Short mmCIF file of C-alpha atoms in Angstrom, two decimals:
data_model
loop_
_atom_site.label_atom_id
_atom_site.label_comp_id
_atom_site.label_asym_id
_atom_site.label_seq_id
_atom_site.Cartn_x
_atom_site.Cartn_y
_atom_site.Cartn_z
CA MET A 297 -8.55 0.88 37.65
CA SER A 298 -5.45 2.23 39.35
CA ALA A 299 -6.08 4.50 42.33
CA ALA A 300 -3.81 7.08 40.70
CA ALA A 301 -5.81 7.11 37.45
CA ILE A 302 -9.36 8.47 37.25
CA LEU A 303 -11.94 7.39 34.69
CA LEU A 304 -13.51 10.55 33.21
CA SER A 305 -15.97 9.01 30.77
CA PRO A 306 -18.02 5.81 30.96
CA SER A 307 -16.82 2.73 29.11
CA ALA A 308 -18.86 -0.05 27.52
CA THR A 309 -16.19 -2.65 28.14
CA PRO A 310 -17.62 -5.49 30.29
CA SER A 311 -16.08 -5.85 33.74
CA SER A 312 -15.28 -9.47 32.89
CA TYR A 313 -13.12 -8.48 29.89
CA HIS A 314 -9.83 -8.17 31.79
CA LYS A 315 -8.87 -11.00 34.13
CA VAL A 316 -5.86 -11.06 36.41
CA ILE A 317 -5.44 -14.81 36.85
CA SER A 318 -2.42 -14.62 39.15
CA PRO A 319 -3.30 -14.03 42.83
CA THR A 320 -0.01 -12.19 43.38
CA LEU A 321 -0.27 -9.75 40.48
CA ARG A 322 -1.36 -6.21 41.32
CA ILE A 323 -1.81 -3.21 39.06
CA PRO A 324 0.62 -0.53 40.36
CA SER A 325 -1.15 2.37 42.05
CA ASP A 326 1.83 4.57 42.99
CA PRO A 327 1.67 7.58 40.63
CA GLN A 328 5.46 7.90 40.74
CA PHE A 329 5.80 4.76 38.64
CA SER A 330 4.40 3.85 35.24
CA ILE A 331 2.14 0.85 34.82
CA PRO A 332 3.97 -1.62 32.57
CA VAL A 333 2.90 -2.38 29.02
CA GLY A 334 0.60 -5.38 29.36
CA LEU A 335 -1.47 -3.78 32.12
CA LEU A 336 -2.16 -0.38 30.58
CA ALA A 337 -5.66 1.12 30.65
CA CYS A 338 -5.90 0.77 26.86
CA GLN A 339 -5.24 -2.97 27.29
CA ARG A 340 -7.53 -3.42 30.29
CA ASP A 341 -10.37 -1.33 28.84
CA PRO A 342 -10.06 -0.87 25.04
CA LEU A 343 -13.25 1.22 24.79
CA LEU A 344 -12.03 3.86 27.25
CA ARG A 345 -11.52 7.22 25.55
CA GLU A 346 -10.50 9.56 28.41
CA LEU A 347 -8.37 9.18 31.54
CA ARG A 348 -6.83 11.47 34.15
CA THR A 349 -3.36 10.36 35.14
CA THR A 350 0.06 11.60 36.28
CA VAL A 351 3.32 12.49 34.53
CA VAL A 352 6.13 10.14 35.56
CA SER A 353 8.90 11.56 33.35
CA CYS A 354 9.45 13.90 30.43
CA ARG A 355 12.41 14.73 28.22
CA VAL A 356 13.11 16.37 24.87
CA SER A 357 12.99 13.77 22.12
CA GLN A 358 16.30 13.06 20.40
CA ALA A 359 14.86 10.90 17.61
CA ASN A 360 12.21 11.54 15.04
CA PRO A 361 9.20 9.22 15.52
CA ALA A 362 8.16 7.34 12.40
CA PRO A 363 4.78 8.38 10.92
CA SER A 364 1.92 6.73 12.80
CA GLY A 365 0.58 3.66 11.06
CA ARG A 366 3.85 2.86 9.32
CA LYS A 367 5.72 -0.05 10.76
CA GLY A 368 9.49 0.02 10.87
CA LYS A 369 12.33 -0.89 13.14
CA LYS A 370 11.60 0.09 16.70
CA ASP A 371 13.72 2.62 18.48
CA ASN A 372 15.36 3.62 15.24
CA PRO A 373 17.87 6.37 16.10
CA SER A 374 17.02 8.43 13.02
CA SER A 375 17.68 12.09 12.39
CA ALA A 376 16.49 14.91 14.61
CA PRO A 377 12.72 15.48 14.79
CA THR A 378 11.13 17.50 12.02
CA VAL A 379 8.84 18.97 14.67
CA PRO A 380 9.69 19.68 18.33
CA THR A 381 8.74 16.58 20.31
CA LEU A 382 8.72 15.53 23.95
CA GLU A 383 8.94 11.97 25.22
CA VAL A 384 6.39 11.68 28.02
CA ILE A 385 5.85 8.66 30.28
CA LEU A 386 2.59 8.61 32.22
CA HIS A 387 1.48 6.54 35.18
CA ASP A 388 -1.22 5.02 32.94
CA THR A 389 -2.47 5.60 29.41
CA ILE A 390 -5.24 4.86 26.94
CA VAL A 391 -2.91 5.47 23.96
CA PHE A 392 -1.71 2.07 22.78
CA PRO A 393 2.02 1.80 22.01
CA GLU A 394 2.71 -0.15 18.83
CA GLY A 395 3.19 -3.89 19.26
CA GLY A 396 1.89 -7.31 18.26
CA GLY A 397 1.69 -6.18 14.64
CA GLN A 398 -0.62 -3.32 15.62
CA PRO A 399 0.49 0.26 14.90
CA SER A 400 0.47 2.93 17.57
CA ASP A 401 -2.57 4.93 18.54
CA THR A 402 -2.60 8.71 18.25
CA GLY A 403 -4.21 10.89 20.89
CA LEU A 404 -4.38 14.14 22.86
CA ILE A 405 -2.96 15.26 26.22
CA GLN A 406 -4.54 18.11 28.17
CA THR A 407 -2.25 19.71 30.77
CA VAL A 408 -3.25 21.60 33.92
CA ASN A 409 -3.62 24.91 32.05
CA GLU A 410 -6.21 23.15 29.82
CA ARG A 411 -3.91 23.36 26.83
CA VAL A 412 -4.23 20.36 24.49
CA TRP A 413 -1.20 18.71 22.91
CA LYS A 414 -1.10 16.17 20.10
CA VAL A 415 0.33 12.70 20.74
CA LEU A 416 1.94 11.73 17.45
CA GLN A 417 2.41 8.13 18.53
CA ALA A 418 3.44 5.93 21.45
CA ARG A 419 6.21 3.35 21.59
CA ARG A 420 7.22 0.69 24.03
CA HIS A 421 10.66 1.29 25.55
CA GLY A 422 11.50 -1.72 27.66
CA GLY A 423 8.33 -2.10 29.69
CA HIS A 424 7.19 1.54 29.50
CA ALA A 425 4.82 3.31 27.09
CA VAL A 426 6.50 6.49 25.82
CA HIS A 427 4.27 9.18 24.30
CA TYR A 428 5.75 11.37 21.56
CA VAL A 429 4.06 14.72 22.13
CA GLN A 430 4.26 17.49 19.54
CA VAL A 431 5.07 20.91 21.01
CA GLU A 432 6.02 24.35 19.72
CA ASP A 433 9.26 24.86 21.67
CA ALA A 434 10.57 21.75 23.42
CA GLU A 435 12.80 23.61 25.88
CA VAL A 436 9.93 25.87 26.96
CA ASP A 437 6.96 23.50 26.72
CA ILE A 438 8.68 20.75 28.70
CA HIS A 439 7.68 22.69 31.82
CA GLN A 440 4.04 21.90 31.04
CA PHE A 441 4.83 18.25 31.80
CA THR A 442 6.51 18.43 35.17
CA VAL A 443 6.87 15.17 37.07
CA GLY A 444 3.85 14.57 39.29
CA SER A 445 1.54 16.94 37.43
CA GLN A 446 -1.94 15.78 36.49
CA VAL A 447 -2.90 15.47 32.82
CA VAL A 448 -5.87 14.14 30.88
CA ILE A 449 -5.05 11.67 28.12
CA LYS A 450 -7.83 11.21 25.57
CA LEU A 451 -8.73 9.85 22.16
CA GLY A 452 -10.28 12.47 19.89
CA ASP A 453 -12.73 11.49 17.17
CA ALA A 454 -10.01 10.81 14.58
CA ASP A 455 -7.93 8.96 17.18
CA TRP A 456 -10.92 6.81 18.12
CA ASP A 457 -11.67 6.02 14.48
CA ARG A 458 -8.09 4.82 14.15
CA ARG A 459 -8.34 2.67 17.30
CA TYR A 460 -11.73 1.31 16.16
CA ASP A 461 -10.23 0.23 12.85
CA HIS A 462 -7.11 -1.29 14.43
CA MET A 463 -9.13 -3.26 17.00
CA THR A 464 -11.46 -4.55 14.31
CA MET A 465 -8.71 -5.76 12.00
CA HIS A 466 -6.56 -7.17 14.84
CA THR A 467 -9.41 -9.17 16.39
CA SER A 468 -10.39 -10.36 12.91
CA GLN A 469 -6.85 -11.60 12.36
CA HIS A 470 -6.93 -13.61 15.60
CA LEU A 471 -10.24 -15.17 14.54
CA LEU A 472 -9.12 -15.99 10.99
CA SER A 473 -5.79 -17.45 12.13
CA ALA A 474 -7.56 -19.63 14.70
CA VAL A 475 -10.09 -20.92 12.16
CA LEU A 476 -7.36 -21.56 9.58
CA GLU A 477 -5.35 -23.59 12.06
CA ASP A 478 -8.35 -25.46 13.46
CA ARG A 479 -10.10 -26.29 10.17
CA LEU A 480 -7.22 -26.63 7.69
CA ASN A 481 -4.16 -26.95 9.92
CA ILE A 482 -2.64 -23.90 8.22
CA GLN A 483 -0.52 -21.81 10.56
CA THR A 484 -0.17 -18.06 10.24
CA LEU A 485 3.46 -17.13 9.51
CA SER A 486 2.92 -13.40 9.91
CA TRP A 487 0.31 -10.73 9.36
CA SER A 488 0.10 -7.08 8.34
CA LEU A 489 -2.24 -4.42 9.66
CA THR A 490 -2.04 -2.19 6.60
CA ASP A 491 -3.11 1.42 6.33
CA ALA A 492 -6.84 1.88 5.74
CA PRO A 493 -8.66 1.43 3.44
CA SER A 494 -6.46 -1.38 2.06
CA PRO A 495 -7.24 -4.96 3.11
CA CYS A 496 -5.07 -6.54 5.80
CA TYR A 497 -3.56 -9.95 5.21
CA VAL A 498 -2.21 -13.04 6.94
CA GLU A 499 0.73 -14.84 5.38
CA LEU A 500 0.30 -18.60 5.22
CA ALA A 501 2.53 -21.55 4.45
CA ARG A 502 0.48 -22.51 1.41
CA SER A 503 -2.14 -21.17 -0.95
CA MET A 504 -5.84 -22.02 -0.63
CA THR A 505 -8.54 -23.17 -3.01
CA SER A 506 -11.65 -21.07 -3.56
CA ASP A 507 -13.70 -23.68 -1.67
CA GLU A 508 -11.31 -23.50 1.30
CA ILE A 509 -11.48 -19.70 1.33
CA GLN A 510 -15.28 -19.78 1.26
CA SER A 511 -15.35 -22.32 4.08
CA ILE A 512 -13.02 -20.23 6.27
CA GLN A 513 -15.05 -17.08 5.58
CA ASP A 514 -18.33 -18.82 6.40
CA THR A 515 -16.98 -20.31 9.64
CA ALA A 516 -15.46 -17.03 10.80
CA ASN A 517 -18.71 -15.16 10.12
CA ARG A 518 -20.72 -17.79 11.97
CA TYR A 519 -18.65 -17.01 15.07
CA VAL A 520 -19.10 -13.28 14.46
CA PHE A 521 -22.89 -13.67 14.24
CA GLU A 522 -22.87 -15.77 17.41
CA GLY A 523 -21.04 -12.91 19.13
CA ARG A 524 -18.45 -15.03 20.89
CA ASN A 525 -16.90 -13.18 23.84
CA VAL A 526 -13.31 -11.97 23.83
CA GLN A 527 -11.39 -11.72 27.10
CA VAL A 528 -7.87 -10.94 28.24
CA GLU A 529 -5.95 -12.94 30.86
CA VAL A 530 -2.79 -11.58 32.47
CA GLN A 531 -0.24 -12.96 34.89
CA GLU A 532 3.43 -12.66 35.76
CA MET A 533 5.80 -13.76 33.02
CA GLU A 534 7.42 -16.51 35.10
CA LYS A 535 4.05 -18.22 35.55
CA SER A 536 3.11 -18.11 31.88
CA ASN A 537 4.32 -21.66 31.19
CA GLU A 538 1.24 -22.89 33.05
CA ILE A 539 -1.16 -21.38 30.53
CA GLU A 540 -0.92 -24.21 28.02
CA ARG A 541 -2.12 -26.64 30.66
CA SER A 542 -5.37 -24.72 31.17
CA GLU A 543 -8.75 -26.21 30.37
CA ASP A 544 -8.84 -24.43 27.00
CA SER A 545 -5.40 -25.66 25.91
CA ASP A 546 -6.89 -27.28 22.79
CA HIS A 547 -7.30 -23.77 21.41
CA ALA A 548 -3.88 -22.48 22.50
CA ARG A 549 -1.94 -20.86 19.69
CA GLY A 550 1.30 -18.96 19.37
CA PHE A 551 2.80 -19.78 22.78
CA ALA A 552 6.05 -20.85 21.18
CA LYS A 553 6.61 -17.30 19.95
CA ALA A 554 9.41 -15.48 21.71
CA ILE A 555 8.59 -12.44 23.80
CA PRO A 556 10.51 -9.42 22.44
CA ALA A 557 14.00 -9.49 23.91
CA ASP A 558 13.76 -5.84 25.00
CA TYR A 559 10.45 -6.26 26.86
CA THR A 560 10.95 -5.73 30.60
CA GLY A 561 7.34 -5.34 31.75
CA GLY A 562 7.15 -8.86 33.19
CA ILE A 563 3.54 -9.44 32.08
CA MET A 564 2.21 -12.32 30.00
CA ARG A 565 -1.03 -11.27 28.31
CA VAL A 566 -3.27 -13.77 26.53
CA VAL A 567 -6.25 -12.88 24.32
CA VAL A 568 -9.01 -15.50 24.56
CA ILE A 569 -11.85 -15.90 22.06
CA ASP A 570 -14.47 -18.06 23.73
CA ARG A 571 -13.99 -21.73 22.73
CA ILE A 572 -12.03 -20.70 19.64
CA ASP A 573 -8.59 -19.32 20.43
CA ARG A 574 -5.98 -18.48 23.07
CA ASN A 575 -3.08 -16.41 21.84
CA PRO A 576 -0.42 -14.24 23.53
CA CYS A 577 -0.89 -10.67 22.35
CA CYS A 578 -0.36 -7.12 23.61
CA GLY A 579 -2.81 -5.44 21.22
CA THR A 580 -6.24 -3.92 21.76
CA HIS A 581 -9.23 -6.14 20.98
CA TRP A 582 -13.02 -5.88 20.96
CA PRO A 583 -14.80 -7.57 23.87
CA SER A 584 -17.16 -9.37 21.45
CA LEU A 585 -16.90 -10.73 17.92
CA HIS A 586 -20.22 -8.95 17.25
CA ASN A 587 -18.20 -5.75 16.87
CA LEU A 588 -16.46 -7.11 13.76
CA GLN A 589 -19.85 -6.92 11.98
CA LEU A 590 -18.77 -9.04 8.99
CA ILE A 591 -15.58 -10.53 7.53
CA LEU A 592 -14.86 -10.70 3.81
CA VAL A 593 -11.94 -12.66 2.34
CA PRO A 594 -11.72 -11.31 -1.23
CA GLN A 595 -8.52 -12.85 -2.57
CA THR A 596 -5.23 -14.67 -2.08
CA GLU A 597 -1.82 -13.95 -3.52
CA THR A 598 0.90 -16.56 -3.97
CA LEU A 599 4.42 -15.44 -3.07
CA ALA A 600 7.31 -17.31 -4.67
CA ARG A 601 10.63 -16.85 -2.89
CA SER A 602 14.04 -18.41 -3.48
CA ASN A 603 13.49 -21.43 -1.24
CA THR A 604 9.83 -21.38 -0.23
CA THR A 605 6.36 -20.56 -1.49
CA SER A 606 3.78 -18.88 0.73
CA ALA A 607 0.50 -17.09 0.23
CA ARG A 608 -1.24 -13.99 1.49
CA LEU A 609 -4.88 -14.21 2.47
CA TYR A 610 -6.44 -10.74 2.36
CA PHE A 611 -9.41 -9.75 4.50
CA PHE A 612 -11.76 -6.88 5.32
CA ALA A 613 -13.95 -6.35 8.39
CA GLY A 614 -15.94 -3.60 10.10
CA PRO A 615 -15.44 -0.05 8.80
CA ARG A 616 -12.92 -1.14 6.15
CA LEU A 617 -15.41 -3.63 4.78
CA ILE A 618 -18.20 -1.04 4.72
CA ASN A 619 -15.88 1.37 2.91
CA HIS A 620 -14.83 -1.37 0.47
CA LEU A 621 -18.41 -2.41 -0.29
CA THR A 622 -19.55 1.22 -0.67
CA ASN A 623 -16.75 2.08 -3.09
CA THR A 624 -17.18 -1.18 -5.00
CA HIS A 625 -20.90 -0.52 -5.37
CA LYS A 626 -20.23 3.02 -6.61
CA GLN A 627 -17.72 1.73 -9.15
CA LEU A 628 -20.11 -1.00 -10.29
CA THR A 629 -22.99 1.47 -10.64
CA ALA A 630 -20.80 3.91 -12.60
CA THR A 631 -19.55 1.12 -14.85
CA ALA A 632 -23.08 -0.10 -15.49
CA ALA A 633 -24.13 3.44 -16.45
CA THR A 634 -21.16 3.76 -18.82
CA LEU A 635 -21.98 0.42 -20.45
CA SER A 636 -25.73 1.21 -20.57
CA CYS A 637 -26.74 -1.95 -18.74
CA GLY A 638 -27.84 -3.12 -15.31
CA ALA A 639 -25.30 -4.02 -12.63
CA PRO A 640 -25.87 -7.80 -12.99
CA GLN A 641 -25.09 -7.57 -16.72
CA VAL A 642 -21.75 -5.76 -16.25
CA PRO A 643 -19.51 -8.89 -16.45
CA SER A 644 -21.06 -10.12 -19.71
CA ARG A 645 -21.13 -6.60 -21.13
CA VAL A 646 -17.44 -6.14 -20.29
CA GLU A 647 -16.64 -9.41 -22.06
CA GLN A 648 -18.56 -8.17 -25.08
CA VAL A 649 -16.71 -4.84 -25.08
CA ILE A 650 -13.34 -6.60 -24.80
CA ASP A 651 -14.23 -8.91 -27.69
CA GLU A 652 -15.38 -5.97 -29.81
CA ARG A 653 -12.18 -4.10 -29.00
CA LYS A 654 -10.00 -7.06 -30.01
CA ARG A 655 -11.84 -7.31 -33.33
CA ALA A 656 -11.56 -3.55 -33.83
CA GLU A 657 -7.83 -3.61 -33.05
CA LYS A 658 -7.39 -6.47 -35.54
CA ARG A 659 -9.20 -4.45 -38.18
CA VAL A 660 -7.07 -1.37 -37.44
CA ASP A 661 -3.89 -3.47 -37.70
CA ASP A 662 -5.04 -4.83 -41.06
CA LEU A 663 -5.92 -1.37 -42.36
CA GLU A 664 -2.62 0.09 -41.13
CA SER A 665 -0.73 -2.69 -42.88
CA GLU A 666 -2.67 -2.00 -46.07
CA LEU A 667 -2.05 1.75 -45.74
CA ALA A 668 1.64 1.19 -45.07
CA GLU A 669 1.91 -0.93 -48.23
CA HIS A 670 0.22 1.85 -50.21
CA ILE A 671 2.51 4.56 -48.83
CA ALA A 672 5.58 2.37 -49.43
CA SER A 673 4.49 1.72 -53.03
CA ASN A 674 4.12 5.45 -53.70
CA ILE A 675 7.59 6.13 -52.28
CA ALA A 676 9.06 3.23 -54.26
CA ALA A 677 7.53 4.64 -57.45
CA GLU A 678 9.49 7.84 -56.87
CA THR A 679 12.77 5.91 -56.70
CA ARG A 680 12.37 5.08 -60.38
CA GLN A 681 12.50 8.77 -61.23
CA PRO A 682 15.95 10.41 -61.72
CA SER A 683 17.28 12.11 -58.55
CA SER A 684 19.59 15.09 -58.20
CA SER A 685 22.44 12.77 -57.28
CA GLY A 686 21.64 10.52 -60.21
CA SER A 687 21.94 7.26 -58.27
CA VAL A 688 20.73 7.59 -54.65
CA PHE A 689 17.11 8.30 -53.70
CA VAL A 690 16.90 10.78 -50.79
CA LYS A 691 13.58 11.83 -49.21
CA HIS A 692 11.85 13.00 -46.00
CA ILE A 693 8.18 12.21 -45.41
CA HIS A 694 6.36 13.70 -42.43
CA ARG A 695 2.97 12.43 -41.26
CA VAL A 696 0.37 13.70 -38.80
CA ASP A 697 -0.85 10.53 -37.13
CA ASP A 698 -2.72 9.68 -33.93
CA SER A 699 -1.77 6.02 -34.05
CA ILE A 700 -1.26 4.29 -30.69
CA ASN A 701 2.19 3.19 -31.89
CA PRO A 702 3.36 5.73 -34.48
CA LEU A 703 6.93 4.44 -34.55
CA GLY A 704 5.61 0.94 -35.20
CA PHE A 705 3.57 2.23 -38.14
CA LEU A 706 6.63 3.99 -39.61
CA SER A 707 8.55 0.74 -39.18
CA THR A 708 5.82 -1.11 -41.11
CA ILE A 709 6.16 1.43 -43.94
CA ALA A 710 9.95 1.00 -43.93
CA THR A 711 9.72 -2.78 -44.03
CA ALA A 712 7.24 -2.68 -46.91
CA PHE A 713 9.40 -0.17 -48.79
CA THR A 714 12.61 -2.18 -48.53
CA GLY A 715 10.69 -5.26 -49.67
CA ILE A 716 9.48 -3.45 -52.80
CA VAL A 717 12.66 -1.69 -53.93
CA GLY A 718 14.95 -4.70 -53.45
CA ALA A 719 18.53 -5.02 -52.27
CA GLU A 720 20.04 -3.40 -55.38
CA SER A 721 18.42 0.00 -54.80
CA ARG A 722 20.32 2.86 -53.16
CA PHE A 723 18.28 5.14 -50.91
CA LEU A 724 18.19 7.24 -47.76
CA LEU A 725 14.74 7.80 -46.30
CA ILE A 726 13.62 9.78 -43.22
CA LEU A 727 10.09 9.13 -41.90
CA SER A 728 8.65 11.29 -39.11
CA SER A 729 5.30 11.45 -37.34
CA THR A 730 3.54 13.81 -34.93
CA ALA A 731 0.15 13.76 -33.23
CA SER A 732 -2.62 16.05 -34.46
CA SER A 733 -2.68 17.81 -31.09
CA GLN A 734 0.79 18.81 -29.96
CA SER A 735 2.08 20.14 -26.65
CA ALA A 736 5.37 21.05 -25.01
CA MET A 737 5.46 17.62 -23.36
CA GLY A 738 4.32 15.72 -26.45
CA THR A 739 6.64 13.56 -28.54
CA SER A 740 7.30 13.13 -32.25
CA VAL A 741 9.06 10.07 -33.66
CA LEU A 742 11.59 9.65 -36.46
CA LEU A 743 12.83 6.63 -38.37
CA ILE A 744 15.82 6.72 -40.71
CA ILE A 745 16.48 3.85 -43.11
CA GLY A 746 19.00 3.51 -45.90
CA SER A 747 20.83 1.13 -48.15
CA ASP A 748 24.16 2.20 -46.61
CA GLU A 749 24.42 2.07 -42.82
CA LYS A 750 27.30 4.57 -42.93
CA TYR A 751 25.00 7.34 -44.14
CA VAL A 752 22.17 6.20 -41.83
CA LYS A 753 24.49 6.63 -38.87
CA GLU A 754 25.74 10.01 -40.14
CA VAL A 755 22.24 11.39 -40.70
CA GLY A 756 21.14 10.05 -37.31
CA GLY A 757 23.99 11.93 -35.66
CA LEU A 758 23.09 15.18 -37.44
CA VAL A 759 19.40 14.83 -36.53
CA LYS A 760 20.34 14.14 -32.93
CA GLU A 761 22.59 17.19 -32.81
CA ARG A 762 20.47 19.77 -34.66
CA LEU A 763 16.96 18.76 -33.58
CA ASN A 764 17.85 17.66 -30.03
CA VAL A 765 16.42 14.23 -30.76
CA LYS A 766 17.15 11.33 -28.41
CA GLY A 767 17.71 8.05 -30.17
CA GLY A 768 20.06 5.53 -31.70
CA GLY A 769 20.20 2.67 -34.09
CA LYS A 770 21.91 -0.36 -35.45
CA GLY A 771 22.68 -1.34 -39.01
CA ASN A 772 20.46 0.25 -41.63
CA ARG A 773 17.92 1.71 -39.17
CA TRP A 774 18.00 4.61 -36.70
CA SER A 775 15.05 5.81 -34.62
CA GLY A 776 14.52 8.63 -32.16
CA LYS A 777 12.04 10.80 -30.30
CA LEU A 778 11.70 14.57 -30.14
CA THR A 779 9.97 16.14 -27.13
CA GLY A 780 8.04 19.31 -27.83
CA VAL A 781 6.14 20.86 -30.74
CA TRP A 782 7.17 19.89 -34.28
CA LYS A 783 7.12 22.91 -36.59
CA ALA A 784 7.37 22.68 -40.37
CA GLY A 785 9.45 25.83 -40.58
CA ARG A 786 11.92 24.54 -38.02
CA GLU A 787 12.18 20.74 -37.81
CA ASP A 788 11.17 20.09 -41.45
CA ALA A 789 13.55 22.77 -42.60
CA ALA A 790 16.41 21.36 -40.50
CA ILE A 791 15.89 17.87 -41.95
CA SER A 792 15.78 19.32 -45.51
CA ASP A 793 19.13 21.02 -44.87
CA ILE A 794 20.61 17.75 -43.58
CA LEU A 795 19.41 15.81 -46.63
CA ARG A 796 20.77 18.45 -49.00
CA GLU A 797 24.17 18.12 -47.35
CA ILE A 798 24.07 14.33 -47.60
CA ASP A 799 22.75 14.47 -51.18
CA THR A 800 25.75 16.65 -52.08
CA HIS A 801 28.14 14.06 -50.59
CA LEU A 802 26.38 11.26 -52.41
CA GLY A 803 26.54 13.16 -55.68
#
């Protein structure tokens, strides 16, 4: 621990967790300078929740920090902050700045007047951790963070829950990637620490069989149950090329990755899982795999791109896994109650319900077809009666129908009707349908068919204009939808007026 930073609460992190393997590397103790990212307290002691330290610099923020937990382009010069924000650099910190695929921590800063300020997030600028602190008036509150003043940086309960989750998922990713590479020679292309409670994933060069997934899950959990130790080794950047020649080089992974071009901290940090993995990383990690509790790999997803095919392997661990299992159990129990069966019988009962539904839908389709034929026959019978125009049959039929596809049912009626009357008949028919329970946001459907597409188009235009119906058509059919309540004295009356006008033209 730096002489300029004081530990205020005990930590359970083992003293052997953080190893400085270079004899010339020293953790800066001058409170006028910030400790570089790579040697921060949150990286040396990930279980530390409170620290007294010193303000190195403070300025009014000119850019709006992205919401914590959402990854985007770093140092994005976006619009002005939506809330007044200060950019504070401390001598040391327990708030992790985003990096290594791990989102930023959130936290709290207590100034000398015991006022507590919220740290929205932290970012790495060069080699420094910059805290984005929410204030009420930036120009006034900046005086609370004068250079050299003492502050207490801490993780509140919500902040700690966030760190706990991030550490769990990040350490799990290191373990899974190491096992994948060691057992199946599958390298991790990238990974995503998603927002809880969603599963995180690693992106791989190929998909995996169910047996391979089970094998990887079993192996990873065996290491978790063994409680393999996790340690961190740090040294100067220029000496990092010696790491691969260490005694554990068989487990070295990821050393070919480029250090971010804008990183100026000069520290190479390697996370070591005992006899399993060595990987450069700046993130926070548990000191033991025991803390992961259990890893579940529920699914894979194949991604087809223009030139390559990759796959995502999703995983849960720790609190996310507990949350996932709890919610899944609740859903299973509720489903079992709905289906009136025990939880083990849910899959077979669901299959039975699906089969019954398919047979019911088939029966409904058959009955609707039969009903449509009957309705079409009744309409066709009317065409044989003399009309007012003497030659063209004109009619509007409105139905109240709760069919899943009312327009499809009207279309079935129309098809049956045209098949009965034949090509020599002259007719203009409007079919409409509304649900039994109407609302202002509900929809009614219309279908216009005729022997002459000229009059179909004309009637469609009049319906569109007078009833505010949205629709269109082609050839001898025109269909549309009306949003709102269908009233007999309004919509029915308007259609009757339209048909009278057309009937007069036809006559």
